[in-house]
CSV table of C-alpha atoms in Angstrom, one decimal:
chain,number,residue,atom,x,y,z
M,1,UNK,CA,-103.4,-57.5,-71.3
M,2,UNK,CA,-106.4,-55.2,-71.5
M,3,UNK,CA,-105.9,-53.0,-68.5
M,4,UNK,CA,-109.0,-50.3,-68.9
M,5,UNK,CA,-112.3,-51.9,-70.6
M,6,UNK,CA,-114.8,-51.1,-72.1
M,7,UNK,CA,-116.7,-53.6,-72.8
M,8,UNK,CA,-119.9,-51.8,-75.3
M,9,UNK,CA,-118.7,-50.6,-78.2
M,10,UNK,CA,-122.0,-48.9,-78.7
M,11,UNK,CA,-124.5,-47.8,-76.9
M,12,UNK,CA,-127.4,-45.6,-79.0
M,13,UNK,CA,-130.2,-43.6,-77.1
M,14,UNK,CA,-132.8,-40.7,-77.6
M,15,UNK,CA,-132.2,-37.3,-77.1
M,16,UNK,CA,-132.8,-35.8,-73.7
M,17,UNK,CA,-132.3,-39.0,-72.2
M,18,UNK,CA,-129.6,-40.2,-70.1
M,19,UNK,CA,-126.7,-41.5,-71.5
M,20,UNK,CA,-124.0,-44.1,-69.8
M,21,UNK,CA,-120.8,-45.0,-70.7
M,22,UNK,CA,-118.8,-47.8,-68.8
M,23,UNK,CA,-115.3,-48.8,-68.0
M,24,UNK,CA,-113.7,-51.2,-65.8
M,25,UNK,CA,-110.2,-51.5,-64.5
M,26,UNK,CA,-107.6,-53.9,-63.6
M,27,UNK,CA,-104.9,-52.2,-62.0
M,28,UNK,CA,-105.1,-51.4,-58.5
M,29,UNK,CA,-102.5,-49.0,-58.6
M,30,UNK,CA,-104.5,-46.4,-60.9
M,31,UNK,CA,-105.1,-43.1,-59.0
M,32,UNK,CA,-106.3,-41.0,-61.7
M,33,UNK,CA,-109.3,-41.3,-64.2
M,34,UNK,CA,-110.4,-39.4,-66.9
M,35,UNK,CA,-112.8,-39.6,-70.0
M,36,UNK,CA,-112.3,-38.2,-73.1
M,37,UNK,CA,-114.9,-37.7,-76.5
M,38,UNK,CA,-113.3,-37.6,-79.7
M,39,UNK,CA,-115.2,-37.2,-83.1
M,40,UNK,CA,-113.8,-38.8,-86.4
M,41,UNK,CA,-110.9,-37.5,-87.7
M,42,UNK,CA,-110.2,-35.2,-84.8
M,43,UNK,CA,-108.5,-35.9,-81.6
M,44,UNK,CA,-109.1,-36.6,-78.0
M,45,UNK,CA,-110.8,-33.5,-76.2
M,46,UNK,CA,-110.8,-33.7,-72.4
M,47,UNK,CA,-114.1,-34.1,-70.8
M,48,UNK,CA,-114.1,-34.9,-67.1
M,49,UNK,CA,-111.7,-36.4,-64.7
M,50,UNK,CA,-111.9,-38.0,-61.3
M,51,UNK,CA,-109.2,-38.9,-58.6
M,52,UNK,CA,-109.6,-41.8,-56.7
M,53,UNK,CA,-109.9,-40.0,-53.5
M,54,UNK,CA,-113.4,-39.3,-54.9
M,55,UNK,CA,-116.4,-41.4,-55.9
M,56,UNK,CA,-118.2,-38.7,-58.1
M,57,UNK,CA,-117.2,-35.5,-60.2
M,58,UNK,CA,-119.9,-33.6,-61.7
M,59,UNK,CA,-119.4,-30.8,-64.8
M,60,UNK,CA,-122.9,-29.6,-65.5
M,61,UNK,CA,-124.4,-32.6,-67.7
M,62,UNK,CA,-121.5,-35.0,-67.9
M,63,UNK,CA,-121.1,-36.8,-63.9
M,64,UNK,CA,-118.3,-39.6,-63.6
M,65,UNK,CA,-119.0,-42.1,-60.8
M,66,UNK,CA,-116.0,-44.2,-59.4
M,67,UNK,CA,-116.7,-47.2,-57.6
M,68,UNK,CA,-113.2,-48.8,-56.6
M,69,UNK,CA,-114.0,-52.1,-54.7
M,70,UNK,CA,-115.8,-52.9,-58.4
M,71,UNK,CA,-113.0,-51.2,-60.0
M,72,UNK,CA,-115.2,-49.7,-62.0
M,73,UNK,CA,-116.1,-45.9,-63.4
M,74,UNK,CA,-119.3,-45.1,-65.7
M,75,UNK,CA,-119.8,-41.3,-67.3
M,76,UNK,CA,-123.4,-40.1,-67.3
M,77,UNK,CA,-124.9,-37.8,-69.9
M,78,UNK,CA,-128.3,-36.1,-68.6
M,79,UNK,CA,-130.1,-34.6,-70.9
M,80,UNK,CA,-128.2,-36.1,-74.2
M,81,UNK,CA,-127.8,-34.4,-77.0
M,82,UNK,CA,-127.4,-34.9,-80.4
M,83,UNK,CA,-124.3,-33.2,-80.5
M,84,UNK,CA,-122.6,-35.7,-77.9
M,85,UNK,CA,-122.7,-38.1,-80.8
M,86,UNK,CA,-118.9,-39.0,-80.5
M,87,UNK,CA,-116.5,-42.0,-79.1
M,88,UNK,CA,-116.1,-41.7,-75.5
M,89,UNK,CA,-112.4,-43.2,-74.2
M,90,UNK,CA,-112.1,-44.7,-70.4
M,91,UNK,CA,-108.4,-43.8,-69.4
M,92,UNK,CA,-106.5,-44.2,-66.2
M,93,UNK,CA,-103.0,-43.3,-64.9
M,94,UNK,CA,-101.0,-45.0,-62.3
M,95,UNK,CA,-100.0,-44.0,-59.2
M,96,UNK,CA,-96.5,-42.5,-59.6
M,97,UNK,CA,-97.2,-41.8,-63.0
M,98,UNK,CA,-100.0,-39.7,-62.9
M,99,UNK,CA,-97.8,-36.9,-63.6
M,100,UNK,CA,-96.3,-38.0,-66.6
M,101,UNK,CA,-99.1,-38.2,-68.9
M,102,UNK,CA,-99.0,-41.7,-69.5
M,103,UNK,CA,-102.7,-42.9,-69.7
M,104,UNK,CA,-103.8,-46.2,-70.3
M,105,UNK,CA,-107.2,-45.8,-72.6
M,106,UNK,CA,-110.2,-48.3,-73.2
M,107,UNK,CA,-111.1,-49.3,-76.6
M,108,UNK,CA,-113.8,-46.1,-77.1
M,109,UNK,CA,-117.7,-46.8,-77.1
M,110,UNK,CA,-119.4,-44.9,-79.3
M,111,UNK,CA,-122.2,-43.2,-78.4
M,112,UNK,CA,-125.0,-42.7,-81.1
M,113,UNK,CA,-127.5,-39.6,-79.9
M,114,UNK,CA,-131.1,-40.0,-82.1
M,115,UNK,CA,-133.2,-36.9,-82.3
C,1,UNK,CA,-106.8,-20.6,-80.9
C,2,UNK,CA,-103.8,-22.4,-81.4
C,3,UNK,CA,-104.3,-26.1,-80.3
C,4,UNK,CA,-101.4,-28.4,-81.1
C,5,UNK,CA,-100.8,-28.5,-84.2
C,6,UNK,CA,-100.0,-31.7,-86.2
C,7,UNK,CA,-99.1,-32.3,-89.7
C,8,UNK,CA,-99.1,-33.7,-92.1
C,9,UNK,CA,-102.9,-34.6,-91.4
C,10,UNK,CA,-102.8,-37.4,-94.2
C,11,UNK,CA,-99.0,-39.9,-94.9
C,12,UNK,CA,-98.7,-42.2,-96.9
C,13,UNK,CA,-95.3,-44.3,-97.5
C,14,UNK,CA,-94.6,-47.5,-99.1
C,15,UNK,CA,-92.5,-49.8,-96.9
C,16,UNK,CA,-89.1,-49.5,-96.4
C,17,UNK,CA,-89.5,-45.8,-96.4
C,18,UNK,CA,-89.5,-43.4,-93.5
C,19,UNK,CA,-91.7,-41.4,-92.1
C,20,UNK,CA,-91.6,-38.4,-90.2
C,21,UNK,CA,-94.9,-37.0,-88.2
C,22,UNK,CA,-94.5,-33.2,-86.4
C,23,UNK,CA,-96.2,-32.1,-83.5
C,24,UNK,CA,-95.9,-28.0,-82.3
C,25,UNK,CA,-97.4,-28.3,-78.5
C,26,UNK,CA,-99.7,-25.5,-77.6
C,27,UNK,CA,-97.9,-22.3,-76.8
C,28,UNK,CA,-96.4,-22.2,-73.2
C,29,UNK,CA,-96.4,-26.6,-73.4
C,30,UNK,CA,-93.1,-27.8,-72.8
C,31,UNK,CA,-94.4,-31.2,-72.2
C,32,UNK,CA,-95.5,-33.2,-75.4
C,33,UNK,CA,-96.3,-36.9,-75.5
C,34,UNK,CA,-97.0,-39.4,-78.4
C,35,UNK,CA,-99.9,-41.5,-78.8
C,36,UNK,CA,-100.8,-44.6,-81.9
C,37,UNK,CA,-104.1,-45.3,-82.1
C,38,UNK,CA,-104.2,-48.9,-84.2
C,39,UNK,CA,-107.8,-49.6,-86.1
C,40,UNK,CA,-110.6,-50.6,-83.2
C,41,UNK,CA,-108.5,-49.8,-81.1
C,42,UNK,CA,-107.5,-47.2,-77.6
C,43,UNK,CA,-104.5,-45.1,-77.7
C,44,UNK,CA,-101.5,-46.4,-76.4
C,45,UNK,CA,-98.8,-44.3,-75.2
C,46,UNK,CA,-95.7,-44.3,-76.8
C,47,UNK,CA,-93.7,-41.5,-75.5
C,48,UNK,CA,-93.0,-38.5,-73.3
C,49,UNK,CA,-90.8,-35.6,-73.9
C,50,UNK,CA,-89.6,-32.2,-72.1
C,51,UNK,CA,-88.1,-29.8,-74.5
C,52,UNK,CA,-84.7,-32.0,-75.4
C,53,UNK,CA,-84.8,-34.6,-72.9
C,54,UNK,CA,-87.1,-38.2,-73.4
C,55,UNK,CA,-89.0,-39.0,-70.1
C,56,UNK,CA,-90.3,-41.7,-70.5
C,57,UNK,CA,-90.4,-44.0,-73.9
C,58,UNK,CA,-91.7,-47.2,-72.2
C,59,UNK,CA,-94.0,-47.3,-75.3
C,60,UNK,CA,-91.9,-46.8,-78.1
C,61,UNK,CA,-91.2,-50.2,-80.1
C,62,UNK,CA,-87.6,-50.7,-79.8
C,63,UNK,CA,-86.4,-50.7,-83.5
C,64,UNK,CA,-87.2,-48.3,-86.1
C,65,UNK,CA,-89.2,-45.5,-84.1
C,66,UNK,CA,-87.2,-42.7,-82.2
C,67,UNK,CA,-88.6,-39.2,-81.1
C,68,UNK,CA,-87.0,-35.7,-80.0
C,69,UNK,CA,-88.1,-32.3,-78.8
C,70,UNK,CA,-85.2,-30.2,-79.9
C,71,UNK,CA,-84.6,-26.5,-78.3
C,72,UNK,CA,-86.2,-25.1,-81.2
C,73,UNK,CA,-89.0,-25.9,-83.7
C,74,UNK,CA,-91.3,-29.2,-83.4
C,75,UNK,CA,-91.6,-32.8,-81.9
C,76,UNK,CA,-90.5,-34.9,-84.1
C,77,UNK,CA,-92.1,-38.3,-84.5
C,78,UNK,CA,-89.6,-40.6,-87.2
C,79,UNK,CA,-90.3,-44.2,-88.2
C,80,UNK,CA,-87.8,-46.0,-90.7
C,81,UNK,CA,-88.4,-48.5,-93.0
C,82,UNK,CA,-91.9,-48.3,-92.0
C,83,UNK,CA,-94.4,-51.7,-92.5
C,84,UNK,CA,-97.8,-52.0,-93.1
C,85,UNK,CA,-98.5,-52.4,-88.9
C,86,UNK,CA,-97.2,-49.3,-88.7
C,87,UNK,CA,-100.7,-47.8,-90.1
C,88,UNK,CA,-102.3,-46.1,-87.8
C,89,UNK,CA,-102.9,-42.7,-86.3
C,90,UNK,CA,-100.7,-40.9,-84.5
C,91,UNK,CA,-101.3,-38.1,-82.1
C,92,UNK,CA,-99.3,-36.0,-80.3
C,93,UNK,CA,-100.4,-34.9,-77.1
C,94,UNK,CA,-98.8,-31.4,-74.7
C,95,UNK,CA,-99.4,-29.9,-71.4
C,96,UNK,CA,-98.0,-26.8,-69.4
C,97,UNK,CA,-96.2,-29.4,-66.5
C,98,UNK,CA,-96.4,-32.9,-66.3
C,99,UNK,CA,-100.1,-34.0,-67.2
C,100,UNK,CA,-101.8,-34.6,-63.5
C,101,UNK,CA,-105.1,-33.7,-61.3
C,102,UNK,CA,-105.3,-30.0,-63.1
C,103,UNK,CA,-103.4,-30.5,-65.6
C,104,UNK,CA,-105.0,-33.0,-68.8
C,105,UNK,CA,-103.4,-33.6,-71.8
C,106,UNK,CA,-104.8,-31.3,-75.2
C,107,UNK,CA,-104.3,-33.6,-78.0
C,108,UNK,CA,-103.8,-32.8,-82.1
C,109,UNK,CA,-106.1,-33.8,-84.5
C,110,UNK,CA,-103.7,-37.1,-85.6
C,111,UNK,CA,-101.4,-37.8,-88.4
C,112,UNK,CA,-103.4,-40.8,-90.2
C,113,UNK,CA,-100.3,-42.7,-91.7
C,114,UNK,CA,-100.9,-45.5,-94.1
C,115,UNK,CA,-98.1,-48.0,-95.0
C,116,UNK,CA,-98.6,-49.2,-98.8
Protein backbone atom coordinates (compact mmCIF):
# COMPACT_ATOMS: atom_id res chain seq x y z
CA UNK A 1 0.00 0.00 0.00
CA UNK A 2 1.91 2.82 -1.65
CA UNK A 3 0.69 5.77 0.31
CA UNK A 4 3.14 8.77 -1.28
CA UNK A 5 3.96 8.27 -5.18
CA UNK A 6 5.98 9.02 -7.38
CA UNK A 7 5.25 7.81 -10.22
CA UNK A 8 8.80 9.05 -12.68
CA UNK A 9 11.60 7.52 -11.64
CA UNK A 10 13.51 9.92 -13.84
CA UNK A 11 13.08 12.88 -15.29
CA UNK A 12 16.42 14.52 -17.23
CA UNK A 13 16.49 18.14 -18.45
CA UNK A 14 19.02 21.02 -19.56
CA UNK A 15 20.57 23.36 -17.45
CA UNK A 16 18.75 26.62 -16.70
CA UNK A 17 15.63 25.09 -17.37
CA UNK A 18 12.92 24.28 -15.13
CA UNK A 19 12.82 21.31 -13.38
CA UNK A 20 9.55 19.28 -11.92
CA UNK A 21 9.32 16.68 -9.62
CA UNK A 22 5.81 15.00 -8.81
CA UNK A 23 4.17 13.16 -6.05
CA UNK A 24 0.78 12.08 -5.26
CA UNK A 25 -0.91 11.08 -2.03
CA UNK A 26 -3.43 8.82 -0.74
CA UNK A 27 -4.05 9.70 2.76
CA UNK A 28 -6.28 12.34 3.52
CA UNK A 29 -5.10 12.71 6.83
CA UNK A 30 -1.47 13.99 5.83
CA UNK A 31 -0.95 17.56 7.09
CA UNK A 32 2.58 18.00 6.47
CA UNK A 33 4.78 17.69 3.21
CA UNK A 34 8.20 17.88 2.62
CA UNK A 35 10.84 17.06 -0.14
CA UNK A 36 14.12 15.93 0.40
CA UNK A 37 17.40 15.51 -2.32
CA UNK A 38 19.86 12.96 -1.42
CA UNK A 39 23.04 12.09 -3.56
CA UNK A 40 24.49 8.42 -3.63
CA UNK A 41 25.88 7.25 -0.77
CA UNK A 42 24.83 10.18 1.42
CA UNK A 43 21.67 10.84 3.21
CA UNK A 44 18.45 12.69 3.06
CA UNK A 45 19.09 16.60 3.22
CA UNK A 46 15.97 18.68 3.87
CA UNK A 47 15.01 20.84 1.08
CA UNK A 48 11.52 22.48 1.39
CA UNK A 49 8.49 21.77 3.24
CA UNK A 50 4.86 22.76 2.97
CA UNK A 51 1.84 22.55 5.43
CA UNK A 52 -1.40 21.87 4.16
CA UNK A 53 -2.82 25.05 5.25
CA UNK A 54 -0.84 26.36 2.20
CA UNK A 55 -0.89 25.74 -1.46
CA UNK A 56 2.73 27.04 -2.28
CA UNK A 57 6.17 27.50 -0.42
CA UNK A 58 8.84 29.15 -2.24
CA UNK A 59 12.91 28.96 -1.08
CA UNK A 60 14.66 31.05 -3.71
CA UNK A 61 14.86 28.40 -6.75
CA UNK A 62 13.11 25.33 -5.30
CA UNK A 63 8.89 26.29 -5.01
CA UNK A 64 6.57 23.31 -3.76
CA UNK A 65 2.95 23.62 -4.95
CA UNK A 66 0.18 21.57 -3.05
CA UNK A 67 -2.90 20.99 -4.59
CA UNK A 68 -5.11 18.91 -2.09
CA UNK A 69 -8.50 18.13 -3.93
CA UNK A 70 -5.83 16.25 -6.51
CA UNK A 71 -3.90 15.23 -3.58
CA UNK A 72 -1.12 16.09 -5.23
CA UNK A 73 2.39 18.22 -4.60
CA UNK A 74 5.08 18.79 -7.47
CA UNK A 75 8.72 20.70 -6.48
CA UNK A 76 9.84 23.14 -9.14
CA UNK A 77 13.51 23.89 -9.91
CA UNK A 78 14.00 27.27 -11.91
CA UNK A 79 16.97 27.78 -13.27
CA UNK A 80 18.38 23.97 -12.89
CA UNK A 81 21.61 23.31 -12.21
CA UNK A 82 23.92 20.79 -12.70
CA UNK A 83 24.54 20.49 -9.32
CA UNK A 84 20.74 19.52 -8.40
CA UNK A 85 21.64 16.31 -10.07
CA UNK A 86 20.39 14.10 -7.05
CA UNK A 87 17.13 11.85 -6.07
CA UNK A 88 14.45 13.90 -4.98
CA UNK A 89 12.06 12.00 -2.12
CA UNK A 90 8.07 13.08 -1.81
CA UNK A 91 7.32 12.60 2.01
CA UNK A 92 4.33 13.30 4.09
CA UNK A 93 3.32 13.04 7.83
CA UNK A 94 -0.02 12.49 9.25
CA UNK A 95 -2.02 14.55 11.19
CA UNK A 96 -1.34 13.71 14.80
CA UNK A 97 1.92 12.52 13.86
CA UNK A 98 3.49 15.23 12.36
CA UNK A 99 5.37 15.72 15.42
CA UNK A 100 6.88 12.48 15.72
CA UNK A 101 8.92 12.35 12.73
CA UNK A 102 7.33 9.59 11.14
CA UNK A 103 7.28 10.37 7.33
CA UNK A 104 5.94 8.30 4.85
CA UNK A 105 8.46 8.80 1.58
CA UNK A 106 7.83 8.17 -2.26
CA UNK A 107 10.08 5.92 -4.08
CA UNK A 108 12.74 8.99 -5.10
CA UNK A 109 12.83 10.35 -8.92
CA UNK A 110 15.98 11.06 -9.98
CA UNK A 111 16.64 13.99 -11.47
CA UNK A 112 19.49 14.14 -14.23
CA UNK A 113 20.67 18.01 -14.86
CA UNK A 114 22.67 18.07 -18.54
CA UNK A 115 24.98 21.06 -19.04
CA UNK B 1 30.04 20.71 11.58
CA UNK B 2 28.93 17.85 13.34
CA UNK B 3 25.91 16.22 11.43
CA UNK B 4 24.76 12.88 12.91
CA UNK B 5 27.11 10.66 12.79
CA UNK B 6 26.65 6.98 11.67
CA UNK B 7 29.00 4.14 11.60
CA UNK B 8 30.01 1.86 10.56
CA UNK B 9 29.43 3.40 6.98
CA UNK B 10 29.96 -0.13 5.24
CA UNK B 11 28.56 -4.01 7.32
CA UNK B 12 28.72 -6.87 6.22
CA UNK B 13 27.50 -10.19 8.22
CA UNK B 14 26.72 -13.56 7.13
CA UNK B 15 23.31 -14.81 8.36
CA UNK B 16 22.65 -15.87 11.57
CA UNK B 17 24.88 -13.25 12.82
CA UNK B 18 24.05 -9.87 14.43
CA UNK B 19 24.46 -6.75 13.64
CA UNK B 20 24.66 -3.64 15.34
CA UNK B 21 24.34 -0.04 13.49
CA UNK B 22 25.19 3.37 15.84
CA UNK B 23 23.77 6.56 15.28
CA UNK B 24 25.17 9.91 17.59
CA UNK B 25 22.23 12.65 16.85
CA UNK B 26 23.48 16.07 16.31
CA UNK B 27 24.58 17.84 19.41
CA UNK B 28 21.51 19.33 21.44
CA UNK B 29 19.10 16.25 19.38
CA UNK B 30 17.46 14.31 21.90
CA UNK B 31 15.10 12.95 19.38
CA UNK B 32 16.60 10.28 16.97
CA UNK B 33 14.62 8.06 14.56
CA UNK B 34 15.50 4.99 12.37
CA UNK B 35 14.90 4.74 8.78
CA UNK B 36 15.66 1.28 6.11
CA UNK B 37 15.85 2.11 2.84
CA UNK B 38 15.40 -1.40 0.78
CA UNK B 39 16.93 -1.31 -3.10
CA UNK B 40 14.51 0.94 -5.45
CA UNK B 41 12.98 1.77 -2.81
CA UNK B 42 11.67 5.08 -0.22
CA UNK B 43 12.54 5.02 3.34
CA UNK B 44 10.33 3.61 5.63
CA UNK B 45 10.26 4.42 9.16
CA UNK B 46 11.13 2.12 11.64
CA UNK B 47 11.53 3.82 14.88
CA UNK B 48 11.49 6.79 17.19
CA UNK B 49 13.35 7.34 20.24
CA UNK B 50 13.81 10.19 23.16
CA UNK B 51 16.90 9.65 25.07
CA UNK B 52 15.82 6.16 27.00
CA UNK B 53 12.34 5.83 26.14
CA UNK B 54 10.86 4.22 22.46
CA UNK B 55 8.12 6.47 21.09
CA UNK B 56 6.97 5.07 18.62
CA UNK B 57 8.35 1.57 16.92
CA UNK B 58 5.18 1.01 14.72
CA UNK B 59 7.91 0.15 12.08
CA UNK B 60 10.18 -2.08 13.60
CA UNK B 61 9.64 -5.87 12.31
CA UNK B 62 8.64 -7.66 15.37
CA UNK B 63 11.34 -10.33 15.74
CA UNK B 64 14.94 -9.87 15.61
CA UNK B 65 15.34 -5.96 15.49
CA UNK B 66 15.19 -3.84 18.79
CA UNK B 67 16.59 -0.22 19.30
CA UNK B 68 17.61 2.01 22.52
CA UNK B 69 18.79 5.49 23.22
CA UNK B 70 20.55 4.92 26.53
CA UNK B 71 21.42 8.09 28.95
CA UNK B 72 24.78 8.10 27.62
CA UNK B 73 26.60 7.34 24.32
CA UNK B 74 24.76 6.34 20.92
CA UNK B 75 21.43 4.91 19.38
CA UNK B 76 21.81 1.73 19.02
CA UNK B 77 20.24 -0.06 16.04
CA UNK B 78 20.69 -4.29 16.71
CA UNK B 79 19.48 -6.99 14.30
CA UNK B 80 20.04 -10.80 15.30
CA UNK B 81 20.43 -13.59 13.21
CA UNK B 82 20.25 -11.18 10.41
CA UNK B 83 18.91 -12.62 6.63
CA UNK B 84 19.66 -11.65 3.39
CA UNK B 85 16.25 -9.19 3.37
CA UNK B 86 17.83 -7.50 5.89
CA UNK B 87 20.25 -5.75 3.20
CA UNK B 88 19.63 -2.45 2.99
CA UNK B 89 20.52 0.94 4.22
CA UNK B 90 19.94 2.22 7.29
CA UNK B 91 19.75 5.72 8.42
CA UNK B 92 19.35 7.25 11.43
CA UNK B 93 17.66 10.38 11.54
CA UNK B 94 17.54 13.37 15.00
CA UNK B 95 15.99 16.62 15.67
CA UNK B 96 15.97 19.19 18.70
CA UNK B 97 11.93 18.29 19.60
CA UNK B 98 9.70 16.21 17.95
CA UNK B 99 10.29 16.66 14.02
CA UNK B 100 7.23 19.13 12.92
CA UNK B 101 6.47 22.49 10.84
CA UNK B 102 10.14 24.05 12.03
CA UNK B 103 11.57 21.47 12.96
CA UNK B 104 12.79 18.60 9.84
CA UNK B 105 14.65 15.73 10.46
CA UNK B 106 18.83 15.89 9.68
CA UNK B 107 19.60 12.48 8.58
CA UNK B 108 23.29 10.42 8.58
CA UNK B 109 24.89 9.43 5.75
CA UNK B 110 23.45 5.47 6.16
CA UNK B 111 24.91 2.27 7.39
CA UNK B 112 24.89 0.13 3.99
CA UNK B 113 24.45 -3.42 5.55
CA UNK B 114 24.76 -6.42 3.41
CA UNK B 115 23.70 -9.93 4.58
CA UNK B 116 25.98 -12.70 2.84
Amino acid sequence: DQQVKQNSPSLSVQEGRISILNCDYTNSMFDYFLWYKKYPAEGPTFLISISSIKDKNEDGRFTVFLNKSAKHLSLHIVPSQPGDSAVYFCAASERGSSNTGKLIFGQGTTLQVKP
Amino acid sequence: NAGVMQNPRHLVRRRGQEARLRCSPMKGHSHVYWYRQLPEEGLKFMVYLQKENIIDESGMPKERFSAEFPKEGPSILRIQQVVRGDSAAYFCASSPQGAGYNSPLHFGNGTRLTVT
